[in-house]
Coordinates of C-alpha atoms in Angstrom, one line a residue:
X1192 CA 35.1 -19.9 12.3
X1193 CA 31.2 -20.7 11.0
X1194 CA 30.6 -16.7 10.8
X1195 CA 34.4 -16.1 8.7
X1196 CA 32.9 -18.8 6.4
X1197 CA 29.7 -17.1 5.8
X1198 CA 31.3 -13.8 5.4
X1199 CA 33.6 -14.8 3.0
X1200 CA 31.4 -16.7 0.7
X1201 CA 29.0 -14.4 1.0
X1202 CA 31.4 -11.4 0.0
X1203 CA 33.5 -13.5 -3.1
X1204 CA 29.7 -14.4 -4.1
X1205 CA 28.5 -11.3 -4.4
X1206 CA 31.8 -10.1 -6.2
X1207 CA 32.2 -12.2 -8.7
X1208 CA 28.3 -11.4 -9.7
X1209 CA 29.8 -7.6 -9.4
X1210 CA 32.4 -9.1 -11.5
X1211 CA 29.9 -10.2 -14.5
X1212 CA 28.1 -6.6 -14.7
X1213 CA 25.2 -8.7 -12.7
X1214 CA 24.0 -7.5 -9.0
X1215 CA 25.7 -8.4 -6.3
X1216 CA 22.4 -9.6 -4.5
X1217 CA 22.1 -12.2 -7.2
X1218 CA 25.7 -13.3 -5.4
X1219 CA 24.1 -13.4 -2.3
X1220 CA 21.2 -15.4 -3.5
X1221 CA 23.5 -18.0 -4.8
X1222 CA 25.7 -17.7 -1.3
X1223 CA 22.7 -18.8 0.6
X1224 CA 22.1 -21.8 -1.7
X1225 CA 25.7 -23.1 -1.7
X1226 CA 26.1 -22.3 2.1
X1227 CA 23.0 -24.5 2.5
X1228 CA 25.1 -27.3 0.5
X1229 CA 28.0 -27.1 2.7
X1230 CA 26.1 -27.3 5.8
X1231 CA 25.1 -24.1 7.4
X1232 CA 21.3 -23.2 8.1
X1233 CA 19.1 -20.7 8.4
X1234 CA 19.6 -19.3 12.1
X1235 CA 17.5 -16.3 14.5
X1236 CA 20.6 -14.3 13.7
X1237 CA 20.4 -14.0 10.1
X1238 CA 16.4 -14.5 10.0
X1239 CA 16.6 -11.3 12.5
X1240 CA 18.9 -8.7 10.3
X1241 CA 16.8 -10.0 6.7
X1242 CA 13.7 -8.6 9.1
X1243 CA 15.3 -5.5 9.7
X1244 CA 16.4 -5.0 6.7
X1245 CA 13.2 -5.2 4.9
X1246 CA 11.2 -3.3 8.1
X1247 CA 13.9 -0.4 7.3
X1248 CA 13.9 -1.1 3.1
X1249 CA 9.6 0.0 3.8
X1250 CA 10.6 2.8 6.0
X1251 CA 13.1 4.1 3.4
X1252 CA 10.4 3.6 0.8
X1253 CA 7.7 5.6 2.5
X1254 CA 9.8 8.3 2.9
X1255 CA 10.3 9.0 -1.0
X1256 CA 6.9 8.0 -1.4
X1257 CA 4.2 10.4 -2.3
X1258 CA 0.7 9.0 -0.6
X1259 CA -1.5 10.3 -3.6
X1260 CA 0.5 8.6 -5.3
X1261 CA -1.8 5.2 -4.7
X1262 CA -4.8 7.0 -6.0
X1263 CA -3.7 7.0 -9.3
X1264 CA -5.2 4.7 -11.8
X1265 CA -2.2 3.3 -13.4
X1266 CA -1.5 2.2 -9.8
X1267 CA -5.1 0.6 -8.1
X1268 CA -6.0 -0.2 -11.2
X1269 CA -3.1 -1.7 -12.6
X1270 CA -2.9 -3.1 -9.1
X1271 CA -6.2 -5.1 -8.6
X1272 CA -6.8 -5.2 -12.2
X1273 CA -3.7 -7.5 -12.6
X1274 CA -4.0 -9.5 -9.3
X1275 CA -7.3 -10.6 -10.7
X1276 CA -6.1 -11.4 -14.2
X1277 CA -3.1 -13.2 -12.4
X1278 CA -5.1 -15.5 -10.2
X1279 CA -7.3 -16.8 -13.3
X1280 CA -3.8 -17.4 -15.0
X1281 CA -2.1 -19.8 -12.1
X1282 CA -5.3 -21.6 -11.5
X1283 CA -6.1 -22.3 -14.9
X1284 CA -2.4 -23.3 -15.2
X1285 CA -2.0 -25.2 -12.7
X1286 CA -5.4 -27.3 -12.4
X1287 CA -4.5 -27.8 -16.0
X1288 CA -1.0 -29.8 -14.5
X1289 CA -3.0 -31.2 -11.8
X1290 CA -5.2 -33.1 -14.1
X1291 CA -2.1 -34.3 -15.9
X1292 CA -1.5 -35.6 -12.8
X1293 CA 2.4 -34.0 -13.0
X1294 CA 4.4 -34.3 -10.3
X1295 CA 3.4 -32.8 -6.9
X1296 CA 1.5 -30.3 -8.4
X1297 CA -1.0 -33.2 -8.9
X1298 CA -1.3 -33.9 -5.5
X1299 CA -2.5 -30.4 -4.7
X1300 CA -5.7 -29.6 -3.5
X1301 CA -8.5 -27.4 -4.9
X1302 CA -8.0 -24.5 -2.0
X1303 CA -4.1 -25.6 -2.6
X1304 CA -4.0 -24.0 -5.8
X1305 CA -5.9 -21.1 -4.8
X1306 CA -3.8 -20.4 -2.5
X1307 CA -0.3 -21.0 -4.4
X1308 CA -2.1 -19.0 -7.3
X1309 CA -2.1 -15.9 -4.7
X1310 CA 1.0 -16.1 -3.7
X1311 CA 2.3 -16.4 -7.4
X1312 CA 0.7 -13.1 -8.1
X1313 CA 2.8 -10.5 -6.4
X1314 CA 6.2 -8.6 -7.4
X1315 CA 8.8 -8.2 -4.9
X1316 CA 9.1 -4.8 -3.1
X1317 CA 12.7 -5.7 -2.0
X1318 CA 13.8 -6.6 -5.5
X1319 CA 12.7 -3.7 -6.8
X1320 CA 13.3 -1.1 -4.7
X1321 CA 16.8 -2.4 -5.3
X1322 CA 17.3 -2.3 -8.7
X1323 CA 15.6 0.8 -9.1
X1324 CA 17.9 2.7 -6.2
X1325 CA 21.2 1.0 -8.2
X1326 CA 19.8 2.5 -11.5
X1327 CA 18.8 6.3 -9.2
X1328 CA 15.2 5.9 -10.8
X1329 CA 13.2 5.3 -8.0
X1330 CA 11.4 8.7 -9.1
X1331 CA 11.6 7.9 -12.7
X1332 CA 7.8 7.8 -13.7
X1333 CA 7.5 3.7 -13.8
X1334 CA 9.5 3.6 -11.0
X1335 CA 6.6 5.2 -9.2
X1336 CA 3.9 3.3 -10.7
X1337 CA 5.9 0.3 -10.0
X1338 CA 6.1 0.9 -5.9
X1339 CA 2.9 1.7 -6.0
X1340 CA 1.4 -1.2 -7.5
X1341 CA 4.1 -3.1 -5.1
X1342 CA 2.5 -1.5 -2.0
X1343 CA -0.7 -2.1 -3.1
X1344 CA -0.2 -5.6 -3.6
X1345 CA 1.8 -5.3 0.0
X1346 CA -2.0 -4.0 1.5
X1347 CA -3.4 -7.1 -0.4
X1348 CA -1.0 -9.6 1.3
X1349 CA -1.5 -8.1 4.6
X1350 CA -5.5 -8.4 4.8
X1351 CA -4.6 -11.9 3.7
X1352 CA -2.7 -13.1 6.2
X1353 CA -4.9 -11.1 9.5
X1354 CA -8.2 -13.3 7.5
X1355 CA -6.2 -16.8 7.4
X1356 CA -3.9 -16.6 10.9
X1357 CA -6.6 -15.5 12.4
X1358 CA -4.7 -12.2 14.0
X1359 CA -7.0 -9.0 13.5
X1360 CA -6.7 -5.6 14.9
X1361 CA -7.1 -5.5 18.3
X1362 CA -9.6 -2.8 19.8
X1363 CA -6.8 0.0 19.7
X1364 CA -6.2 -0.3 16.2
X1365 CA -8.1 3.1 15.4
X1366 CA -5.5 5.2 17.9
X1367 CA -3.3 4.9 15.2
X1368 CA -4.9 7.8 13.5
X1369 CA -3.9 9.9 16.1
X1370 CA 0.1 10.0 14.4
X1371 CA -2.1 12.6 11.5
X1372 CA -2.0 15.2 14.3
X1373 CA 1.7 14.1 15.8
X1374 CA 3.0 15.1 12.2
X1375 CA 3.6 18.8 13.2
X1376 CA 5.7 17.3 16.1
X1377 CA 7.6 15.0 14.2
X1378 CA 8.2 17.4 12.0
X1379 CA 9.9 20.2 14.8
X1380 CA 12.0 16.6 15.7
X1381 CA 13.6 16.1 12.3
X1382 CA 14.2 19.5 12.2
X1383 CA 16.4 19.4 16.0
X1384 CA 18.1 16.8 15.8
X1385 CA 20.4 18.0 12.9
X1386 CA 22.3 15.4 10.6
X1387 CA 24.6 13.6 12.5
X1388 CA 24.4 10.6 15.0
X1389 CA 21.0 11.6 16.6
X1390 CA 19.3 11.7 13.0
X1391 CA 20.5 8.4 12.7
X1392 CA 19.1 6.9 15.6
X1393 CA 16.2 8.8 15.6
X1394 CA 15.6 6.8 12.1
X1395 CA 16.0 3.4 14.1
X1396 CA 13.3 5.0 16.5
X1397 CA 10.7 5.4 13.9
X1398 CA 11.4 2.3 12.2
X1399 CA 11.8 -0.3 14.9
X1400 CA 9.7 1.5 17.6
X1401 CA 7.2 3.8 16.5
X1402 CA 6.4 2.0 13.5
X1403 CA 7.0 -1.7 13.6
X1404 CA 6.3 -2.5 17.5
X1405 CA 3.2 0.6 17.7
X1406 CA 2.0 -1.6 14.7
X1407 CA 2.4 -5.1 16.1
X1408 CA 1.3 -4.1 19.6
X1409 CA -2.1 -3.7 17.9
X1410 CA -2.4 -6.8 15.5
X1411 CA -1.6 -5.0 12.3
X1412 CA 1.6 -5.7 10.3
X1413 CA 5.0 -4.1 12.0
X1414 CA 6.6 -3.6 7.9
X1415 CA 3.3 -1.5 7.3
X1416 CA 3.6 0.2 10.4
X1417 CA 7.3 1.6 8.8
X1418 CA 6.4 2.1 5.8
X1419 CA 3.4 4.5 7.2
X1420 CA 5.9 6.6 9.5
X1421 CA 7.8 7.3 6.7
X1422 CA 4.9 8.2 4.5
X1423 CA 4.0 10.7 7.3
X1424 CA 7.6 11.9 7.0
X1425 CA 8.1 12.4 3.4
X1426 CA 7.1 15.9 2.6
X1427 CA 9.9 16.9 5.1
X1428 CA 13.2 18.9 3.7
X1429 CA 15.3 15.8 5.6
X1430 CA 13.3 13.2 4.7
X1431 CA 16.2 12.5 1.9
X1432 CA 18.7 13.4 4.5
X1433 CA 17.4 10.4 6.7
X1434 CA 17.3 8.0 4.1
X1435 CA 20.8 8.3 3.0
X1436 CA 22.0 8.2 6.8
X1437 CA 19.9 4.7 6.6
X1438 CA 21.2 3.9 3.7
X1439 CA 24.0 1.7 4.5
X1440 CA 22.2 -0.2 7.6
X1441 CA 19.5 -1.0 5.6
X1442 CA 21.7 -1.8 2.0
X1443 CA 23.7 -4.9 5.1
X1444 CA 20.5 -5.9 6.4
X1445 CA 19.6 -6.7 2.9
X1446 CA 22.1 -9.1 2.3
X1447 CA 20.9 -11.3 5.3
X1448 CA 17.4 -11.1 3.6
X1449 CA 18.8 -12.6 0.1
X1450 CA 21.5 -15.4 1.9
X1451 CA 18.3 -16.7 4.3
X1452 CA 16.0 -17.1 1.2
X1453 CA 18.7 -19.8 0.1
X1454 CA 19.7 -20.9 3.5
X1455 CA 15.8 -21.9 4.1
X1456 CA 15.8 -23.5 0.8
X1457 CA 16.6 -27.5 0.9
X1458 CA 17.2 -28.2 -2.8
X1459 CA 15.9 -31.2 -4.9
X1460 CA 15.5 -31.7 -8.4
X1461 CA 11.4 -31.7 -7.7
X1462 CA 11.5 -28.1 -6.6
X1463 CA 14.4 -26.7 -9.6
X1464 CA 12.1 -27.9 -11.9
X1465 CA 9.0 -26.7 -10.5
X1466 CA 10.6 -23.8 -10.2
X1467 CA 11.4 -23.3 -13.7
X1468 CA 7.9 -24.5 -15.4
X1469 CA 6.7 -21.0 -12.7
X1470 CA 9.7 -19.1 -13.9
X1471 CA 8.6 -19.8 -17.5
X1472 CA 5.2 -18.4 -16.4
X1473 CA 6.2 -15.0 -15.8
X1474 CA 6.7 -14.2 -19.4
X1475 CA 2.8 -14.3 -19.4
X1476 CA 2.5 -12.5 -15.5
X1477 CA 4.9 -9.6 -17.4
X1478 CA 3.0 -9.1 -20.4
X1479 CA -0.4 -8.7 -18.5
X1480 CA 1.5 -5.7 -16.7
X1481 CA 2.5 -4.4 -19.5
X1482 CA -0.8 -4.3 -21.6
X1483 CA -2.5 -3.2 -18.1
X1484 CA 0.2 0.0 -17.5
X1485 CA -0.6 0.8 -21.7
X1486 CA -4.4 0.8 -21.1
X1487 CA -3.8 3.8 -18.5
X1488 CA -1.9 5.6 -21.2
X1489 CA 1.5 5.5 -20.3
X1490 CA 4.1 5.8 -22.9
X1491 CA 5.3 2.3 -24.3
X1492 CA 8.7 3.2 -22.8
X1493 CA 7.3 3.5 -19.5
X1494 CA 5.0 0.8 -19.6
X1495 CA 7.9 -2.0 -20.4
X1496 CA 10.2 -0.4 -17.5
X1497 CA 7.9 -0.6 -15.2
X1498 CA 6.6 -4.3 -16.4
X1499 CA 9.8 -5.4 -16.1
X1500 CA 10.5 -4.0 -12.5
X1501 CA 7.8 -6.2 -11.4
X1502 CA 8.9 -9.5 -13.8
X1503 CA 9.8 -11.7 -10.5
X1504 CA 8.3 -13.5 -7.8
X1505 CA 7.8 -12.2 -3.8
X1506 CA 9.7 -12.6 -1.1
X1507 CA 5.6 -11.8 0.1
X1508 CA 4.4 -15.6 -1.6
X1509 CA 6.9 -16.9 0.3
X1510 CA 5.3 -15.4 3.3
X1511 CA 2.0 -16.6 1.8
X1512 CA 2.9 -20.1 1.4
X1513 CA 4.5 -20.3 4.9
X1514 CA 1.1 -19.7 6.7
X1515 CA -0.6 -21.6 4.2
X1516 CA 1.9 -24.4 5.1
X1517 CA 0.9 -24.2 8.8
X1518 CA -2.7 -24.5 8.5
X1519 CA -1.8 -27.6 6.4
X1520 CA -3.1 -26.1 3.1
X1521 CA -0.4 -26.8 1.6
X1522 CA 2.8 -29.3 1.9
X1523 CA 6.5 -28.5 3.5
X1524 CA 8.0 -29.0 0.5
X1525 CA 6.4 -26.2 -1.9
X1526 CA 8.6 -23.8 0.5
X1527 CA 11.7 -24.9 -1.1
X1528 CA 9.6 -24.4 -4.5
X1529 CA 9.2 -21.2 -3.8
X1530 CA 11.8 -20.3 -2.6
X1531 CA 13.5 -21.4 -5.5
X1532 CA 11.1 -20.2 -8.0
X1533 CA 11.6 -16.2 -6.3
X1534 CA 15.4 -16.6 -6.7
X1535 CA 15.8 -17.9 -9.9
X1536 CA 12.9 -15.0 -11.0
X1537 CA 15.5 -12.6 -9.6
X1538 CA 18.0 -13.9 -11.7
X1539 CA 16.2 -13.9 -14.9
X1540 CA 15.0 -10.2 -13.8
X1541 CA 18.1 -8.7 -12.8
X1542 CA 20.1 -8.4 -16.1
X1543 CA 16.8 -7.8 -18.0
X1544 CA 16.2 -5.1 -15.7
X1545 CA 19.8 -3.5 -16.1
X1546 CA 19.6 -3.7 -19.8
X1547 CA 15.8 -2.5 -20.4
X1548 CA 16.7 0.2 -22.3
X1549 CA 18.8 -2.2 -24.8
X1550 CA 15.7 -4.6 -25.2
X1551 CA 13.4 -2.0 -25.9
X1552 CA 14.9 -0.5 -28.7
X1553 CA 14.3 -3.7 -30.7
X1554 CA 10.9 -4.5 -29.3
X1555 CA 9.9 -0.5 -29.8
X1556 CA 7.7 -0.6 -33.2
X1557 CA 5.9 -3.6 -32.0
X1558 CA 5.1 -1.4 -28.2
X1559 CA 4.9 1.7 -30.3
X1560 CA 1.5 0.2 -32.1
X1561 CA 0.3 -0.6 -29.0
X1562 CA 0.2 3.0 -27.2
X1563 CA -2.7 5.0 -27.0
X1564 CA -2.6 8.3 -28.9
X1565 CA -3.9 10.2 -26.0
X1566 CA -0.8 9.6 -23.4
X1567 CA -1.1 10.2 -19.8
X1568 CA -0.4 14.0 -18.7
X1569 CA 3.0 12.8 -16.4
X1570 CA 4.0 10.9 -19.9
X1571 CA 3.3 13.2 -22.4
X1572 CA 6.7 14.7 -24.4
X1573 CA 8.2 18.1 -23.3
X1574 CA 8.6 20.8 -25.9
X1575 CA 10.7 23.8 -25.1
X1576 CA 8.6 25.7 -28.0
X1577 CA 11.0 28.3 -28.7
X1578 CA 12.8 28.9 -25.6
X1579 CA 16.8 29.7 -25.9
X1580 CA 17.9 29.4 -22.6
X1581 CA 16.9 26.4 -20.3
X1582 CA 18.4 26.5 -16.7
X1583 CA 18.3 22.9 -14.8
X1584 CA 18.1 23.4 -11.1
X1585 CA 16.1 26.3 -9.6
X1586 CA 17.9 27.0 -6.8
X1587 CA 20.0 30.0 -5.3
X1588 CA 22.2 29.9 -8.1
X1589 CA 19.9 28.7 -10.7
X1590 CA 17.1 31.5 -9.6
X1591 CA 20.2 34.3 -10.2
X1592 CA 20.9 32.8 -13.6
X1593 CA 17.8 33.1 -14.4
X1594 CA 16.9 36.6 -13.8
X1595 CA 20.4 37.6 -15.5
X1596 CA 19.7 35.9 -18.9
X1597 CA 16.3 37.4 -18.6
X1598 CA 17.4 40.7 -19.1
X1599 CA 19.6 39.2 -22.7
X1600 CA 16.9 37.1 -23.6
X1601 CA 13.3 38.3 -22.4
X1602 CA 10.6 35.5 -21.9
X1603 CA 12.7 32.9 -24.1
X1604 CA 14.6 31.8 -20.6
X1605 CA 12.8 28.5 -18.9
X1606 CA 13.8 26.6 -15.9
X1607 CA 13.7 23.0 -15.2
X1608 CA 13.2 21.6 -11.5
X1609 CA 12.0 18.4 -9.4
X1610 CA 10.6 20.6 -6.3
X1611 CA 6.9 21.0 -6.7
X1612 CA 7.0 23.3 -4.3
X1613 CA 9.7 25.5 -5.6
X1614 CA 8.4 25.0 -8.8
X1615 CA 5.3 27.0 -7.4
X1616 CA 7.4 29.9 -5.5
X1617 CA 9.0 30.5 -8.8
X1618 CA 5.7 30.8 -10.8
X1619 CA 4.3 32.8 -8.1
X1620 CA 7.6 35.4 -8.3
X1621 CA 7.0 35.4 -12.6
X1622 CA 9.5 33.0 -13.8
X1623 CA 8.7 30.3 -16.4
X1624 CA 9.4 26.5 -14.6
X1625 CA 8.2 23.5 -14.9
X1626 CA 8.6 20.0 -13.3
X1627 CA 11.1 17.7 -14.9
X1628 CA 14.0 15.3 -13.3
X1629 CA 16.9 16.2 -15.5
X1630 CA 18.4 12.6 -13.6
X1631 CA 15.8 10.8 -14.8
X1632 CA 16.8 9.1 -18.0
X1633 CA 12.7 9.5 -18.9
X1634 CA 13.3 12.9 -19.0
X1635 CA 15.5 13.1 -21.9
X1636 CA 13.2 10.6 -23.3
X1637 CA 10.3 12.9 -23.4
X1638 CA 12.3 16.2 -24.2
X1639 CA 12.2 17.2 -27.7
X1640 CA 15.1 18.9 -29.0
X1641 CA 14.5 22.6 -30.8
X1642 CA 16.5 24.3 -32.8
X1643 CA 15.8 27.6 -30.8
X1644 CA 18.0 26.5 -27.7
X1645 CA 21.2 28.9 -27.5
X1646 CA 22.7 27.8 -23.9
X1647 CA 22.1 25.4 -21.4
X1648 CA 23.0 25.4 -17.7
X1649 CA 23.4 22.7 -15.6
X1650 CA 22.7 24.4 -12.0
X1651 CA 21.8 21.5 -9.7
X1652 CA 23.3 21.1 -6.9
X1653 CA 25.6 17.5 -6.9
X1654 CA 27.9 17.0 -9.7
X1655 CA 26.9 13.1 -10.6
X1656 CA 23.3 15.1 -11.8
X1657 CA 25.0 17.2 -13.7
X1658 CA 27.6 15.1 -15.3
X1659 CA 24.8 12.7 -15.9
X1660 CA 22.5 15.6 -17.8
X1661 CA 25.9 16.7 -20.0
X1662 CA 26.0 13.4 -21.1
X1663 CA 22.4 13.2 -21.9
X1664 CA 23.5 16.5 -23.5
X1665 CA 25.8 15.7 -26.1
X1666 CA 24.5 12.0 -26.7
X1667 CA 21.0 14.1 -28.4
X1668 CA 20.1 16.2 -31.0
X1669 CA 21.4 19.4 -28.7
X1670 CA 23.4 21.5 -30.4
X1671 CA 22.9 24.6 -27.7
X1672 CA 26.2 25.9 -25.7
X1673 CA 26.6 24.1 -22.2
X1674 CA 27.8 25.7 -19.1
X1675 CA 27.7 23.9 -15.6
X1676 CA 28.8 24.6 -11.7
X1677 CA 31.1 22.3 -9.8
X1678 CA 32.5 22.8 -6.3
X1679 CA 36.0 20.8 -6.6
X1680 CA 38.4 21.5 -9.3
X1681 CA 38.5 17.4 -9.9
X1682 CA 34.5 17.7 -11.0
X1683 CA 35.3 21.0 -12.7
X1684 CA 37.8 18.9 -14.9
X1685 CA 35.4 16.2 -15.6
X1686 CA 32.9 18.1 -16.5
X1687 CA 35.4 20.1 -19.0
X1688 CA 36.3 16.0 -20.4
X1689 CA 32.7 15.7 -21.5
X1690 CA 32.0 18.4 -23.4
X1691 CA 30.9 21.3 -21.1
X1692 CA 31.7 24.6 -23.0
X1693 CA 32.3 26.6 -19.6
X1694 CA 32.1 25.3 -16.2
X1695 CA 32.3 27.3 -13.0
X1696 CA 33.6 26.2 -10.2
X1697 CA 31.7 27.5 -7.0
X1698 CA 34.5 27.8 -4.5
X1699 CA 37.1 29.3 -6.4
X1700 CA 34.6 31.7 -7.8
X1701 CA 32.7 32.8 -4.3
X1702 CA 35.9 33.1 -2.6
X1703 CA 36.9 35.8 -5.1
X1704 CA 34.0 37.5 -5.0
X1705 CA 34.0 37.5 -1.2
X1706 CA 37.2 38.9 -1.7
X1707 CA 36.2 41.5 -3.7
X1708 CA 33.3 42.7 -1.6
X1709 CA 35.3 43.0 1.3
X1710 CA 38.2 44.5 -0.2
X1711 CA 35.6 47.2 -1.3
X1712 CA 33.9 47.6 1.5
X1713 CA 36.4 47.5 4.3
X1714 CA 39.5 48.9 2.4
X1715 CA 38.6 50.9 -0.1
X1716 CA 35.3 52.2 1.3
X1717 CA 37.0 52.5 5.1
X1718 CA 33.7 51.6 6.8
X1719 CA 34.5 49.8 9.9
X1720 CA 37.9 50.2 11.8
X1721 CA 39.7 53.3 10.1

């Protein structure tokens, strides 16, 4: 009876936020809060699945995630940079409270503050990760800088708590360079155990087993120790493949993590109001992102996307208060504080978040004045020049288009593709490509119309990227023909709905021509079998 409660709430919660255009974890959130009020508590069966879920959330993570990426400026630098800035900002705040002598924040101690001042400092990984996957921009440019910066501040968190609980690396620690040379053979695994049940489990192996416990068994963190094996995994063709099959596991995990932040919570009007003098503070925590992500040249655009992805509070400070709660730094009650102050942040943050690119517009002159003339090279606008034919998607079929319309329209043809690596096979064979995400609503930010283009084609391979690029289309200044592919006659109509001047439809069209190449082969050319 307890569990039909909890799954009931839990699901009219988190539709009725569906219901208001908000996120359904914001639902959950409130779930745990109001479960909490009706008697239920946190128990090891929903603290267990909110740790998988986030041990599997890093593994997914890692495997999209590019390690150079962490040796860029705008992400160490924005990184430590604002974690600094950050700590000067609580602990000026809040010793300015103290001596007011408000509330318990007057009651804290010097090392007290410190330590709540680091925990007020970081961004939620979860949150953002899952805001950015609902939006499909995890590899929108902010969106990287954003995980970046939240991984760094991950690293941060983790030396903190081995230097206050006292647990270091044991003497094995350094064997864990030895999974750089098992990278071939994980590797030849991925690519045996095909994409149905077995890649599925083999995912739980590297999450729960290779990462988490090979991690734990040697006193580092078991959610770093995923995150790495999937960072070891990412330049694999199934990497993707994996984190899809994952997908769902790690999307009902998740909710477990948001209902026990609640369900640990014990509510009094202290902690909501604590809460919201901290919540109030992250207007200032934002804007320091934002003027840091500027300073490393990124387009105003960018920089407020990816401020805002990190405008909330960490499940990590909870983390951070917990141990600092144990060693009596601080009192019981601040976990309710914050643990109220990370849920209501996600509140605020969601919707903001989800209507970004609403706010912007009428804050855009004020952040335009603000960017630096010389932009960063990933930011910088994309000019076709005088190019009359741009192909999106360099595949099979996109590669063939390509050297067709080069023979009707000699060096004005250009492709468009994500994959570095096929961009460089297609350079190498003579073709003009460069990188660009045509799913990646910063994309059409950056590309400049020209009145050269003749024809597009929309050649990548799953219809939503497509459909979303047409729209992109015919909401700009393009007034170039638009043909596209789709493989079912219900995206072929679609397609047709939003404008697309031709579409062809893969399926319909290959099985004639396989007809027709048989027929001619067999038949008329009486090969095989007279």
């Amino acid at each position: 009876m307890d569990i039909s409660i909890l799954i009931t709430v839990t699901f009219l919660a988190g539709f009725l936020a569906h219901l208001a255009h908000l996120p359904p974890l914001i639902g959950f959130l409130a779930a745990g809060f109001a479960l909490r009020e009706i008697g239920f508590e946190q128990n090891e069966l929903i603290s267990t699945a909110a740790d998988l879920g986030v041990t599997l959330l890093l593994f997914t993570v890692g495997l999209k995630l590019d390690i150079r990426t962490l040796f860029k400026p705008e992400v160490w630098g924005t990184a430590t940079a604002h974690l600094g800035t950050n700590m000067l900002l609580f602990i000026g705040t809040l010793s300015a409270v103290k001596w007011f002598g408000i509330s318990s924040i007057g009651e804290l101690s010097t090392t007290g503050i410190v330590i709540l001042s680091f925990a007020l400092c970081f961004s939620s990984t979860v949150f953002a990760v899952k805001v950015l996957e609902d939006k499909s921009e995890m590899n929108a440019l902010y969106g990287r800088v954003a995980i970046g910066v939240l991984i760094m501040q991950d690293i941060f968190a983790v030396v903190f708590l081995a230097a206050t609980t006292g647990k270091v690396p044991t003497m094995y620690a350094p064997l864990l360079l030895l999974l750089l040379p098992l990278r071939p053979v994980l590797y030849r695994l991925l690519n045996r155990v095909g994409h149905g049940e077995l890649q599925l489990v083999l995912g739980f192996f590297l999450t729960f087993v290779l990462g988490a416990q090979l991690f734990d068994s040697v006193g580092l963190k078991s959610d770093l120790g995923a995150l790495i094996i999937g960072m070891l995994l990412a330049g694999h063709p199934a990497a993707s493949g994996m984190a899809k099959a994952l997908f769902s596991f790690k999307e009902l995990f998740l909710v477990a993590f948001f209902l026990s932040i609640g369900l640990s919570s014990e509510l009094s009007f202290e902690s909501i109001y604590i809460a919201l003098f901290l919540v109030g503070i992250l207007v200032i925590k934002t804007a320091f992102y934002l003027l840091y992500l500027l300073q490393f040249r990124l387009r105003s655009r960018t920089a407020f996307l990816g401020a805002v992805s990190l405008a909330n509070y960490s499940e990590f400070g909870l983390i951070v208060t917990a141990v600092a709660v144990q060693l009596g730094w601080l009192h019981g009650d601040w976990m309710a504080t914050l643990a109220m102050a990370v849920s209501i942040s996600f509140l605020v943050s969601a919707p903001i978040h989800k209507n970004a690119d609403i706010i912007y517009q009428f804050i855009r002159p004020s952040l335009k004045r603000l960017q630096r003339s010389k932009l960063h090279l990933e930011d910088q606008p994309i000019e076709l020049g005088q190019m009359q034919v741009v192909i999106l998607g360099m595949g099979r079929i996109g590669e063939g288009a390509y050297d067709m319309l080069q023979q009707h329209y000699p060096d004005l043809v250009i492709g468009i593709d994500t994959d570095l690596e096929k961009i460089q096979h297609q350079i190498e064979s003579g073709r003009a490509v460069i990188q660009g995400d045509a799913t990646d609503s910063d994309f059409w930010e950056k590309l400049a119309p020209s009145k050269d283009l003749k024809l597009v084609l929309l050649a990548m391979p799953h219809h939503h990227g497509n459909q979303y690029a047409l729209k992109q289309l015919k909401k700009g200044e393009f007034n170039a023909k638009i043909a596209a592919i789709a493989q079912f006659a219900d995206d072929a109509e679609k397609l047709k709905r939003l404008g697309a001047d031709e579409v062809f439809n893969l399926y319909n069209e290959a099985g004639a021509g396989f007809a027709d190449h048989v027929h001619s082969q067999l038949i008329d050319g009486k090969k095989p079998h007279e």
